[in-house]
PDB file of C-alpha atoms in Angstrom:
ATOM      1  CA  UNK A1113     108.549  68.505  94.576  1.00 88.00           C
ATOM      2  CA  UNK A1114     110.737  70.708  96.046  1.00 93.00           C
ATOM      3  CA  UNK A1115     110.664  72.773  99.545  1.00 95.00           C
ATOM      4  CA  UNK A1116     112.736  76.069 100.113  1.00 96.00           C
ATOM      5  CA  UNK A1117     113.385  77.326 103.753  1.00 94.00           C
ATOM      6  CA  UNK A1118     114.881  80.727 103.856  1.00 94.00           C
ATOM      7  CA  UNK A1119     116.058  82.736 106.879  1.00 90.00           C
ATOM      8  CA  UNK A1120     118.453  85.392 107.365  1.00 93.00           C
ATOM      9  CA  UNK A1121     116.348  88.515 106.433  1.00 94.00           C
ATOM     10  CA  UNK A1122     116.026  91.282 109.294  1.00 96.00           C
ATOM     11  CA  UNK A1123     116.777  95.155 110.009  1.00 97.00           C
ATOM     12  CA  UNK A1124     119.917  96.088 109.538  1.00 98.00           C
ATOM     13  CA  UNK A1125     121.894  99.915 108.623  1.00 98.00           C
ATOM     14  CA  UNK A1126     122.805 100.968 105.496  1.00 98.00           C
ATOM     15  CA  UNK A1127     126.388  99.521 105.136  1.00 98.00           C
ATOM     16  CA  UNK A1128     125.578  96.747 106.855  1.00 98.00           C
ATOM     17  CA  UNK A1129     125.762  93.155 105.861  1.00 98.00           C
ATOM     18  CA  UNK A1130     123.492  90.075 106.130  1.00 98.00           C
ATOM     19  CA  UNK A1131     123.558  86.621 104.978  1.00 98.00           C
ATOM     20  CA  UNK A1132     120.616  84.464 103.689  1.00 98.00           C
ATOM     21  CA  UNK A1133     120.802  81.155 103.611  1.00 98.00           C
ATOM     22  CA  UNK A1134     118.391  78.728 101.960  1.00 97.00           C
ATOM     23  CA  UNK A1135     117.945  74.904 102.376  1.00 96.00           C
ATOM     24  CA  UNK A1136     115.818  72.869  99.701  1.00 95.00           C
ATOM     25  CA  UNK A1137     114.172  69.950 100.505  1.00 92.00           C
ATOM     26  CA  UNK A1138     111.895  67.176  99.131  1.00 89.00           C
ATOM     27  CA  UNK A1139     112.270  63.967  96.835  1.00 84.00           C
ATOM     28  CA  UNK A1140     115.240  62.819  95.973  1.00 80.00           C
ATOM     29  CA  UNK A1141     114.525  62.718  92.336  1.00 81.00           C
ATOM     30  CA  UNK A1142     113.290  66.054  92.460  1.00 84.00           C
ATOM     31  CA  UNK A1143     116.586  67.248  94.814  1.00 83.00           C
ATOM     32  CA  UNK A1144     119.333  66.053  91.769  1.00 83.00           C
ATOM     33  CA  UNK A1145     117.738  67.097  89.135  1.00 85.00           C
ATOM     34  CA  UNK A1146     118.345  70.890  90.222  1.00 87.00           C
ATOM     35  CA  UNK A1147     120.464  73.272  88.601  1.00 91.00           C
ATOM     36  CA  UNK A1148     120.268  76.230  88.817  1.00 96.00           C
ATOM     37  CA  UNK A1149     119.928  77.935  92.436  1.00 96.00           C
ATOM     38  CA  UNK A1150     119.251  81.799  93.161  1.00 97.00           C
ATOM     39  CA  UNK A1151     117.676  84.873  94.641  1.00 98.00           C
ATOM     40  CA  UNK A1152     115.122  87.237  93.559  1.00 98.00           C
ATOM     41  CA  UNK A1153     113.784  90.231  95.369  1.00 98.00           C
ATOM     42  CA  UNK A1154     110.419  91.982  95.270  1.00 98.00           C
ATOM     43  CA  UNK A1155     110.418  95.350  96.488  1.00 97.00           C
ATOM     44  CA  UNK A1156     106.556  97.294  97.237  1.00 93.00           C
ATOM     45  CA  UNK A1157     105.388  98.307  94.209  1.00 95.00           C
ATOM     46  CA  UNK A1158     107.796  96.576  91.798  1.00 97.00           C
ATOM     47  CA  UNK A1159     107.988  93.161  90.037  1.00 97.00           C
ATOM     48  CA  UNK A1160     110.534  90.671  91.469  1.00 98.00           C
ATOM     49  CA  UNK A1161     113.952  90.910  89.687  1.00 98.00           C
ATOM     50  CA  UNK A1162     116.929  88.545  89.821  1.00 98.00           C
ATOM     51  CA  UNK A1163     119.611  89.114  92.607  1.00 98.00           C
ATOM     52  CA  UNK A1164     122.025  86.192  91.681  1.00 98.00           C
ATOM     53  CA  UNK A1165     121.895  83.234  90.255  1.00 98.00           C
ATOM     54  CA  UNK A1166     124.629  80.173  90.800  1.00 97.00           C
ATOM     55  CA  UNK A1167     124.592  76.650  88.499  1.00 95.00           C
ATOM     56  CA  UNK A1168     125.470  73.493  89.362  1.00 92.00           C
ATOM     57  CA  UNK A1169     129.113  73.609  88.136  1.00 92.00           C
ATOM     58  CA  UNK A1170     129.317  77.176  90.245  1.00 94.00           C
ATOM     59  CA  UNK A1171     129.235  79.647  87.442  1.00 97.00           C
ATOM     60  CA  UNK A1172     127.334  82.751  88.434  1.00 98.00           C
ATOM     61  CA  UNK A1173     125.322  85.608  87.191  1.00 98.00           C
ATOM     62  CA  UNK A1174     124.496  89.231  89.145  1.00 98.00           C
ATOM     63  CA  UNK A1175     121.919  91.742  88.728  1.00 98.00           C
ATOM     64  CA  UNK A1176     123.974  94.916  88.067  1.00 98.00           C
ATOM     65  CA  UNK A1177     122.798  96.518  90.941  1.00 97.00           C
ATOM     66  CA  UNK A1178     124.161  94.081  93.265  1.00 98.00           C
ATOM     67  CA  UNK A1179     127.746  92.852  91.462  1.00 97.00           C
ATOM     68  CA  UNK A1180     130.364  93.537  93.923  1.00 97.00           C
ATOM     69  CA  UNK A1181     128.182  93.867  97.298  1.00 98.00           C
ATOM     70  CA  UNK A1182     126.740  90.304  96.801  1.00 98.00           C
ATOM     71  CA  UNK A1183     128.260  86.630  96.640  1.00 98.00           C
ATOM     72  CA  UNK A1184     126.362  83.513  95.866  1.00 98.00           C
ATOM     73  CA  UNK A1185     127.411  80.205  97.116  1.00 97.00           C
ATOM     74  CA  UNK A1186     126.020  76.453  96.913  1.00 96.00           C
ATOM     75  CA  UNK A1187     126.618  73.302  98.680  1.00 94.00           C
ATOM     76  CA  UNK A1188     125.552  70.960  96.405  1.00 90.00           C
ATOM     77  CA  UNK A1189     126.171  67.845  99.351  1.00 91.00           C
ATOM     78  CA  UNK A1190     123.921  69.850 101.474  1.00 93.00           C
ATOM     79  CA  UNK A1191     121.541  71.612  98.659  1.00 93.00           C
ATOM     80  CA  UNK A1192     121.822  74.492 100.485  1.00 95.00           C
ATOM     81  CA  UNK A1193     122.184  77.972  98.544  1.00 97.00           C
ATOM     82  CA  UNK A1194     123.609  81.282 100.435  1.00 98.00           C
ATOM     83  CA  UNK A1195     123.459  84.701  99.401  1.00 98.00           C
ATOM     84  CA  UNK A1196     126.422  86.991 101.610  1.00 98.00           C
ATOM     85  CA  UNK A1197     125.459  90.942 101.436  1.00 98.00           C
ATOM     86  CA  UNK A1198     127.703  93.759 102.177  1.00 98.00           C
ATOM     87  CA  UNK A1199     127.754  97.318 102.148  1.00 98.00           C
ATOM     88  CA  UNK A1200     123.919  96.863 102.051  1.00 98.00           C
ATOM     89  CA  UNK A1201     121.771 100.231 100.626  1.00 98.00           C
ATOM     90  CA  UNK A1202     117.966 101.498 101.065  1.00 97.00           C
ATOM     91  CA  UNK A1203     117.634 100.694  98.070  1.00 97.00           C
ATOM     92  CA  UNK A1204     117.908  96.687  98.771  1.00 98.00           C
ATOM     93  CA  UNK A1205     115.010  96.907 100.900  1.00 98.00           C
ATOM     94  CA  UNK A1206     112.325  94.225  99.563  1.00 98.00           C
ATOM     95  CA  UNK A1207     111.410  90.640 100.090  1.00 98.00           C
ATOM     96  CA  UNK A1208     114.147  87.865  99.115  1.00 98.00           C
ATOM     97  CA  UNK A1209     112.929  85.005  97.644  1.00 98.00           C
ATOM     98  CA  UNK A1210     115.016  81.777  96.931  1.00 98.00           C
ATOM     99  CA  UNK A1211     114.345  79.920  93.752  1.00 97.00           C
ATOM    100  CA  UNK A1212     115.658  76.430  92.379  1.00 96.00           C
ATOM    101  CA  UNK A1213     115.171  75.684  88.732  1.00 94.00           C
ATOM    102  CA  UNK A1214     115.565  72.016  87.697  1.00 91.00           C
ATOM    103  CA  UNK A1215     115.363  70.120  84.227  1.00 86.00           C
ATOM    104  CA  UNK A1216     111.734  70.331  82.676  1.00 86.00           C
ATOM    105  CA  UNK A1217     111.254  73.957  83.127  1.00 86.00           C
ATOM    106  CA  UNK A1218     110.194  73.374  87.182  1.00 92.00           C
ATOM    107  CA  UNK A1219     110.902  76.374  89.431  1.00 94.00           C
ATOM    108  CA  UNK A1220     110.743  76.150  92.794  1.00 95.00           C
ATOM    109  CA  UNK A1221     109.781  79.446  95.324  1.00 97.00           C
ATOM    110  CA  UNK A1222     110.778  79.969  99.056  1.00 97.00           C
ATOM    111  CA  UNK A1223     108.210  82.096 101.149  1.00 96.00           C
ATOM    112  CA  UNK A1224     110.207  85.278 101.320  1.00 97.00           C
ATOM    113  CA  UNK A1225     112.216  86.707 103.367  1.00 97.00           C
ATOM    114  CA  UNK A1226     112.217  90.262 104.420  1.00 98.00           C
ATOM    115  CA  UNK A1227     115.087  92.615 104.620  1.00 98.00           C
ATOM    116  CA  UNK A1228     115.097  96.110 105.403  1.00 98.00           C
ATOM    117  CA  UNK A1229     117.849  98.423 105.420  1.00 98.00           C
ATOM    118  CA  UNK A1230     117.734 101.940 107.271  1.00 97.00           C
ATOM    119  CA  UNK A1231     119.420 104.970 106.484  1.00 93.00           C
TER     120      UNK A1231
END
């Protein structure tokens, strides 16, 4: 099993910037098997959708939407994933959910976070 703490999320102005961090947690043979580490968002009304997504050897994938406003970063030592947002938009507004995929098709949820960006 695996356990995803997220924090970061808040109010912030359009063009602002936040950072969420997550930290997994759990058994160790659950904890090395991961490999791929990300963010999803669910905004009211709509299904979740990918944010970013970063693998174990650090390549990393972006949902249109968010490619040049967003990076992804990893600490594998720590198994802690980060998600840096600039030049944020209304239109980010929605829950932020970590996720950590490992071998044998397990996926892993965090609890949400919310973030909320004014105009």
């Amino acid at each position: 099993q695996v356990q995803l703490v997220e924090s970061g999320g808040g109010l912030v102005q359009a063009g602002g910037s936040l950072r969420l961090p997550c930290a997994a947690s759990g058994s160790i043979f659950s904890i090395n098997r991961i490999n791929v580490m990300g963010w999803y968002r669910q905004a009211p009304g709509k299904q979740r959708e990918l944010v970013a997504t970063i693998a174990s050897n650090g390549s990393t994938n972006y949902a249109d939407s968010v490619r040049g406003r967003v990076t992804i970063s990893r600490d594998n030592a720590k198994n802690t994933v980060a998600l840096q947002m600039n030049s944020l938009k209304p239109e980010d507004t929605a829950v932020y959910y970590c996720n950590v995929k490992r071998n044998l098709g397990y996926s892993y949820w965090g609890q949400g976070t919310q973030v909320t960006v004014s105009s």
